[in-house]
């Protein structure tokens, strides 16, 4: 379902650009990011609730499960109320926010309103889906959601291409399928957990029995803001410094990057609940050993995907949309580097979440300040590349330096130098082979090989040599490969 949706997203993007234009898609990207900003109120709830659910799920304690999900529902409804109020205030400023837009202002209100409706369904109706994720049944959420998204895109493509008033149809289908997806998802949840009922308890009573949820939500709210800021504020800064056309070009590239992030999520995110079970039921030493296996395996996959994206990214954009939608090669390189650091950090974050280590709130505040500050300052000086470089620098400082130190040295009370040596081996060896493969690709091009052939050859050589090097010299990687073979 992931790959079906990925193909449909790229195909639909081309159709929407041809029939709706860059202005509407730039508007849609901006409206989405404004809504994501309002959805910051939700950040942290899922991780806080999941940590509390692991034990009652393992013990099959249906009463506790129902109470925690009820508590989650109460929290979500309160958050939804805040989002509605904030949205009303925000829409008062739409004439100012979209003053550079050439489209009628009602387009902005309609786009934002439909996206807001779909988001509110998650708070009022779909909040119970987190039980499936915590119970290692997230695949049921995925195929339900992905199937509805695939059907929606197909109908939107048909409507935009063949019907009059295509954007009206696009918005209408967005709303209808949000409703349909919620209905199907909730039927699956109730079928999987027939015991699940609302306990009718109050927020006050439940907060007394589960105080750790409230504490962790407060901590995670601040921490998770940085995840939003990393990507979601960039279009807003780009729009502020330039126009919706550049936002659309950036959005095309981010569709590729987000697709790769979703690919990594499809491959590895299902392990989060298992990591929660692992750290709760085994020794610290064994947990660290599994960490190294996951880190090494994920690093190998990320390195190969990053190389292929750098080699084929420009060619894909040109084939997909045309030369008019290309950005510079340096822009693609910065985006690829940001992708690599961003997805590689999730091994660290998964372990911090599994252990319930959410106390380093200041680090997220620092990341937000660095991200926005550097993006604006560098963006004014260097344009789009400056904005994206600000994101990358803040990500490296917090995700590659502080978070591993916080997990290993402060929380696990083990030598941080062991992690540094382990990670450095992967970074240096993978980076050296990456550079060598890139030069080899250039050599193939000078030999007049077609670019696609040169790219496939150099990518295959890079994947094979890096994989062989890790298998021969990295015991955790070798153990991870053997684990998957079994």
Short mmCIF file of C-alpha atoms in Angstrom, two decimals, residues 304-313 315 434 437-446 448-464:
data_model
loop_
_atom_site.label_atom_id
_atom_site.label_comp_id
_atom_site.label_asym_id
_atom_site.label_seq_id
_atom_site.Cartn_x
_atom_site.Cartn_y
_atom_site.Cartn_z
CA UNK A 304 22.03 3.63 -0.01
CA UNK A 305 18.72 5.50 -0.29
CA UNK A 306 20.53 8.84 0.15
CA UNK A 307 23.04 8.01 -2.58
CA UNK A 308 20.33 6.94 -5.02
CA UNK A 309 18.33 10.11 -4.29
CA UNK A 310 21.35 12.33 -4.92
CA UNK A 311 22.15 10.56 -8.19
CA UNK A 312 18.63 10.23 -9.58
CA UNK A 313 16.77 13.12 -7.91
CA UNK A 315 16.64 13.27 -13.38
CA UNK A 434 29.79 7.51 -0.87
CA UNK A 437 30.90 5.96 -5.71
CA UNK A 438 29.96 9.52 -6.73
CA UNK A 439 33.33 9.96 -8.48
CA UNK A 440 32.82 6.58 -10.13
CA UNK A 441 29.43 7.76 -11.39
CA UNK A 442 31.10 10.85 -12.86
CA UNK A 443 33.69 8.63 -14.55
CA UNK A 444 30.93 6.48 -16.06
CA UNK A 445 29.28 9.63 -17.42
CA UNK A 446 32.59 10.71 -19.01
CA UNK A 448 29.44 8.32 -22.42
CA UNK A 449 27.32 5.83 -20.53
CA UNK A 450 23.65 6.92 -20.26
CA UNK A 451 23.02 8.69 -16.96
CA UNK A 452 20.52 6.07 -15.82
CA UNK A 453 23.00 3.25 -16.51
CA UNK A 454 25.84 5.09 -14.77
CA UNK A 455 23.60 5.74 -11.78
CA UNK A 456 22.47 2.14 -11.49
CA UNK A 457 26.03 0.84 -11.77
CA UNK A 458 27.49 3.23 -9.18
CA UNK A 459 24.54 2.72 -6.80
CA UNK A 460 24.89 -1.06 -7.02
CA UNK A 461 28.63 -0.85 -6.40
CA UNK A 462 28.11 1.44 -3.42
CA UNK A 463 25.43 -0.76 -1.85
CA UNK A 464 27.47 -3.93 -2.37
#
